[in-house]
């Protein structure tokens, strides 16, 4: 069993819908939680990061962390075709330098 | 101006060859990383250097040898390439130290797509 589990998808939604993504993890030492977006044949780019439990909002993106359930989520409101990409969750412990990634969820937003 | 740049973007080679991938960052960061992304998109850390010192060395065959001549550069040399080495290799950088979660923010290059025939 991998340390970080993520449904590979694809997750197909109509334009304007809310995209809901999540990851579960097993290592209770994780403290920093991130979401990266990766377009085809590009490198991952950071979308959101949160420390410990709680919510964080940035424009159309909301990240949630529930450490008690070892569960993190990313919501994308008013989804656009340009949001079509693979979304990777990543997390690290207190040292912060070693990221453990989920396998990514492929999202398709249809016009 | 590209923040983290890797060369080459594509590398096609025969089994048994030796090849190198180069990475440079102009973000002023002091920590750099190599990741391997397999065909299933699973991204796994291989090595990390902080101020030219190796700080992470995951279970990677010793055919892979990283080298950091300075804080801004991290190269990856691969000896005796095997079919299973085919993957996309990503370089990343971050700023270590300081308070708060900023040290965890890693910036990635565009990747080097390695195909071993």
Short mmCIF file of C-alpha atoms in Angstrom, two decimals:
data_model
loop_
_atom_site.label_atom_id
_atom_site.label_comp_id
_atom_site.label_asym_id
_atom_site.label_seq_id
_atom_site.Cartn_x
_atom_site.Cartn_y
_atom_site.Cartn_z
CA UNK A 1 0.00 0.00 0.00
CA UNK A 2 1.35 3.42 -0.99
CA UNK A 3 1.83 6.13 1.63
CA UNK A 4 -0.40 8.49 -0.35
CA UNK A 5 -3.41 7.24 -2.31
CA UNK A 6 -5.14 9.18 -5.04
CA UNK A 7 -7.80 8.05 -7.52
CA UNK A 8 -6.23 8.19 -11.00
CA UNK A 9 -9.50 9.15 -12.72
CA UNK A 10 -10.14 10.39 -15.31
CA UNK A 11 -12.67 12.71 -13.73
CA UNK A 12 -14.82 14.29 -16.43
CA UNK A 13 -17.01 17.29 -15.63
CA UNK A 14 -18.91 19.90 -17.67
CA UNK A 15 -17.59 23.44 -17.75
CA UNK A 16 -18.75 25.44 -14.76
CA UNK A 17 -19.07 22.43 -12.45
CA UNK A 18 -17.22 21.99 -9.18
CA UNK A 19 -14.27 19.61 -9.34
CA UNK A 20 -13.65 17.66 -6.17
CA UNK A 21 -10.32 15.90 -5.67
CA UNK A 22 -8.95 14.08 -2.67
CA UNK A 23 -6.07 12.08 -1.27
CA UNK A 24 -5.71 9.81 1.71
CA UNK A 25 -2.46 9.10 3.48
CA UNK A 26 -1.13 6.79 6.14
CA UNK A 27 1.85 8.66 7.64
CA UNK A 28 0.70 10.72 10.63
CA UNK A 29 4.01 12.63 10.55
CA UNK A 30 2.95 14.58 7.46
CA UNK A 31 2.45 18.25 8.32
CA UNK A 32 2.69 20.13 5.03
CA UNK A 33 0.18 19.47 2.28
CA UNK A 34 0.31 20.66 -1.29
CA UNK A 35 -1.56 20.40 -4.56
CA UNK A 36 0.28 20.58 -7.84
CA UNK A 37 -1.19 20.85 -11.33
CA UNK A 38 0.57 19.17 -14.23
CA UNK A 39 -0.33 19.77 -17.84
CA UNK A 40 0.59 17.16 -20.42
CA UNK A 41 4.34 17.10 -21.07
CA UNK A 42 5.01 19.85 -18.53
CA UNK A 43 6.41 19.98 -15.02
CA UNK A 44 4.19 20.14 -11.93
CA UNK A 45 3.30 23.66 -10.78
CA UNK A 46 2.23 24.48 -7.24
CA UNK A 47 -1.43 25.44 -6.81
CA UNK A 48 -2.02 25.38 -3.08
CA UNK A 49 -0.20 24.57 0.13
CA UNK A 50 -1.46 24.26 3.67
CA UNK A 51 0.14 23.56 6.99
CA UNK A 52 -1.58 21.10 9.35
CA UNK A 53 -5.38 20.91 9.44
CA UNK A 54 -7.71 23.57 8.10
CA UNK A 55 -8.96 25.26 4.98
CA UNK A 56 -7.32 27.61 2.54
CA UNK A 57 -8.94 29.47 -0.32
CA UNK A 58 -7.30 31.12 -3.31
CA UNK A 59 -9.58 32.35 -6.05
CA UNK A 60 -11.49 29.39 -7.47
CA UNK A 61 -9.41 26.90 -5.48
CA UNK A 62 -10.07 25.65 -1.95
CA UNK A 63 -7.82 23.20 -0.14
CA UNK A 64 -8.92 21.31 2.95
CA UNK A 65 -6.86 19.18 5.32
CA UNK A 66 -8.31 16.85 7.93
CA UNK A 67 -5.38 15.34 9.79
CA UNK A 68 -7.61 13.31 12.10
CA UNK A 69 -8.96 11.42 9.09
CA UNK A 70 -5.68 11.62 7.12
CA UNK A 71 -7.64 13.10 4.22
CA UNK A 72 -7.02 16.15 2.06
CA UNK A 73 -9.20 17.72 -0.61
CA UNK A 74 -9.01 20.25 -3.39
CA UNK A 75 -12.10 21.93 -4.82
CA UNK A 76 -12.15 23.87 -8.07
CA UNK A 77 -15.17 26.10 -8.52
CA UNK A 78 -16.50 27.28 -11.88
CA UNK A 79 -14.24 24.85 -13.70
CA UNK A 80 -12.85 25.85 -17.08
CA UNK A 81 -11.52 23.74 -19.97
CA UNK A 82 -8.09 25.19 -19.11
CA UNK A 83 -8.34 23.35 -15.77
CA UNK A 84 -8.00 20.07 -17.66
CA UNK A 85 -4.79 18.58 -16.30
CA UNK A 86 -3.46 16.04 -13.84
CA UNK A 87 -3.67 17.12 -10.20
CA UNK A 88 -1.08 15.75 -7.81
CA UNK A 89 -1.29 15.91 -4.05
CA UNK A 90 1.98 16.03 -2.15
CA UNK A 91 2.92 16.10 1.50
CA UNK A 92 5.92 16.21 3.78
CA UNK A 93 6.90 15.92 7.40
CA UNK A 94 8.37 18.58 9.68
CA UNK A 95 11.71 18.58 7.88
CA UNK A 96 9.85 19.73 4.82
CA UNK A 97 12.31 18.75 2.16
CA UNK A 98 11.10 15.29 1.17
CA UNK A 99 7.78 15.39 -0.70
CA UNK A 100 5.69 12.26 -1.07
CA UNK A 101 3.32 12.46 -4.00
CA UNK A 102 0.05 10.78 -4.82
CA UNK A 103 -0.26 9.21 -8.25
CA UNK A 104 -2.33 12.10 -9.63
CA UNK A 105 -5.92 12.46 -10.80
CA UNK A 106 -6.55 13.32 -14.43
CA UNK A 107 -9.30 15.92 -14.80
CA UNK A 108 -11.16 16.70 -18.02
CA UNK A 109 -13.40 19.77 -18.15
CA UNK A 110 -15.64 19.63 -21.21
CA UNK A 111 -16.90 22.85 -22.82
CA UNK B 1 13.20 33.63 -17.98
CA UNK B 2 12.81 29.97 -17.01
CA UNK B 3 13.20 29.45 -13.25
CA UNK B 4 14.25 25.78 -13.34
CA UNK B 5 15.62 24.61 -16.65
CA UNK B 6 16.63 21.12 -17.68
CA UNK B 7 18.56 19.90 -20.68
CA UNK B 8 17.94 18.00 -22.79
CA UNK B 9 14.13 17.90 -23.02
CA UNK B 10 14.20 14.60 -24.85
CA UNK B 11 16.81 11.86 -24.73
CA UNK B 12 16.62 8.70 -26.81
CA UNK B 13 19.44 6.22 -26.35
CA UNK B 14 20.40 2.57 -26.51
CA UNK B 15 20.63 0.17 -23.60
CA UNK B 16 24.05 0.14 -22.01
CA UNK B 17 24.90 3.74 -22.86
CA UNK B 18 25.86 6.43 -20.33
CA UNK B 19 23.99 9.74 -20.36
CA UNK B 20 23.73 12.94 -18.34
CA UNK B 21 20.90 15.36 -17.63
CA UNK B 22 21.61 18.91 -16.49
CA UNK B 23 19.56 21.23 -14.32
CA UNK B 24 19.97 24.89 -13.47
CA UNK B 25 17.83 27.18 -11.32
CA UNK B 26 17.92 30.98 -11.19
CA UNK B 27 15.64 31.36 -8.18
CA UNK B 28 18.47 31.73 -5.70
CA UNK B 29 17.40 28.54 -3.94
CA UNK B 30 19.85 26.44 -1.95
CA UNK B 31 18.21 23.02 -2.32
CA UNK B 32 17.71 21.00 -5.48
CA UNK B 33 16.06 17.67 -6.23
CA UNK B 34 15.76 14.92 -8.82
CA UNK B 35 12.46 13.09 -9.25
CA UNK B 36 11.48 10.22 -11.52
CA UNK B 37 7.96 10.04 -12.98
CA UNK B 38 6.98 6.69 -14.40
CA UNK B 39 4.40 5.92 -17.07
CA UNK B 40 1.63 5.91 -14.47
CA UNK B 41 2.46 9.49 -13.49
CA UNK B 42 3.81 8.43 -10.12
CA UNK B 43 6.42 11.01 -9.07
CA UNK B 44 9.12 9.73 -6.73
CA UNK B 45 12.07 11.55 -5.22
CA UNK B 46 15.54 10.23 -6.01
CA UNK B 47 18.05 12.71 -4.61
CA UNK B 48 18.26 16.08 -2.91
CA UNK B 49 21.18 18.45 -2.42
CA UNK B 50 21.36 21.34 0.01
CA UNK B 51 24.25 23.74 -0.56
CA UNK B 52 26.05 21.10 -2.62
CA UNK B 53 25.63 18.49 0.13
CA UNK B 54 23.63 15.31 -0.50
CA UNK B 55 20.76 15.20 2.01
CA UNK B 56 18.33 12.73 0.44
CA UNK B 57 19.39 9.55 -1.30
CA UNK B 58 16.47 7.23 -1.84
CA UNK B 59 16.76 3.60 -2.88
CA UNK B 60 18.14 4.22 -6.33
CA UNK B 61 20.56 1.96 -8.25
CA UNK B 62 24.12 3.19 -7.94
CA UNK B 63 24.16 3.54 -11.74
CA UNK B 64 22.56 6.92 -10.95
CA UNK B 65 25.02 9.50 -9.68
CA UNK B 66 24.01 13.08 -8.94
CA UNK B 67 26.50 15.90 -8.84
CA UNK B 68 26.06 19.47 -7.64
CA UNK B 69 28.93 21.76 -8.67
CA UNK B 70 27.23 24.74 -7.00
CA UNK B 71 23.91 25.72 -5.43
CA UNK B 72 22.37 26.62 -8.77
CA UNK B 73 23.20 23.41 -10.61
CA UNK B 74 22.38 19.75 -10.15
CA UNK B 75 23.28 17.14 -12.75
CA UNK B 76 22.30 13.50 -13.02
CA UNK B 77 24.56 10.95 -14.64
CA UNK B 78 23.24 7.51 -15.50
CA UNK B 79 25.56 4.62 -16.34
CA UNK B 80 24.68 1.46 -18.24
CA UNK B 81 21.15 2.53 -19.09
CA UNK B 82 18.41 -0.10 -18.83
CA UNK B 83 14.95 -0.32 -20.39
CA UNK B 84 13.39 0.31 -16.97
CA UNK B 85 15.12 3.68 -16.76
CA UNK B 86 12.72 5.04 -19.39
CA UNK B 87 10.72 7.74 -17.63
CA UNK B 88 10.46 11.49 -17.25
CA UNK B 89 13.06 12.96 -14.91
CA UNK B 90 12.21 16.21 -13.15
CA UNK B 91 14.51 18.61 -11.44
CA UNK B 92 13.13 20.87 -8.70
CA UNK B 93 14.44 23.51 -6.31
CA UNK B 94 13.37 25.11 -3.05
CA UNK B 95 14.68 27.44 -0.38
CA UNK B 96 15.66 25.55 2.73
CA UNK B 97 15.48 27.06 6.20
CA UNK B 98 13.64 30.12 7.42
CA UNK B 99 10.35 29.92 9.22
CA UNK B 100 7.03 28.63 8.01
CA UNK B 101 6.06 26.37 5.15
CA UNK B 102 7.86 28.36 2.45
CA UNK B 103 10.75 25.93 2.62
CA UNK B 104 8.51 23.19 1.33
CA UNK B 105 7.57 24.92 -1.88
CA UNK B 106 9.39 23.13 -4.65
CA UNK B 107 9.52 24.53 -8.16
CA UNK B 108 9.83 22.04 -10.98
CA UNK B 109 11.49 22.09 -14.36
CA UNK B 110 9.71 20.93 -17.51
CA UNK B 111 11.25 17.47 -17.36
CA UNK B 112 13.58 15.33 -19.44
CA UNK B 113 11.84 12.51 -21.27
CA UNK B 114 14.27 9.58 -21.40
CA UNK B 115 13.60 6.66 -23.73
CA UNK B 116 15.92 3.67 -23.58
CA UNK B 117 15.67 1.38 -26.60
#
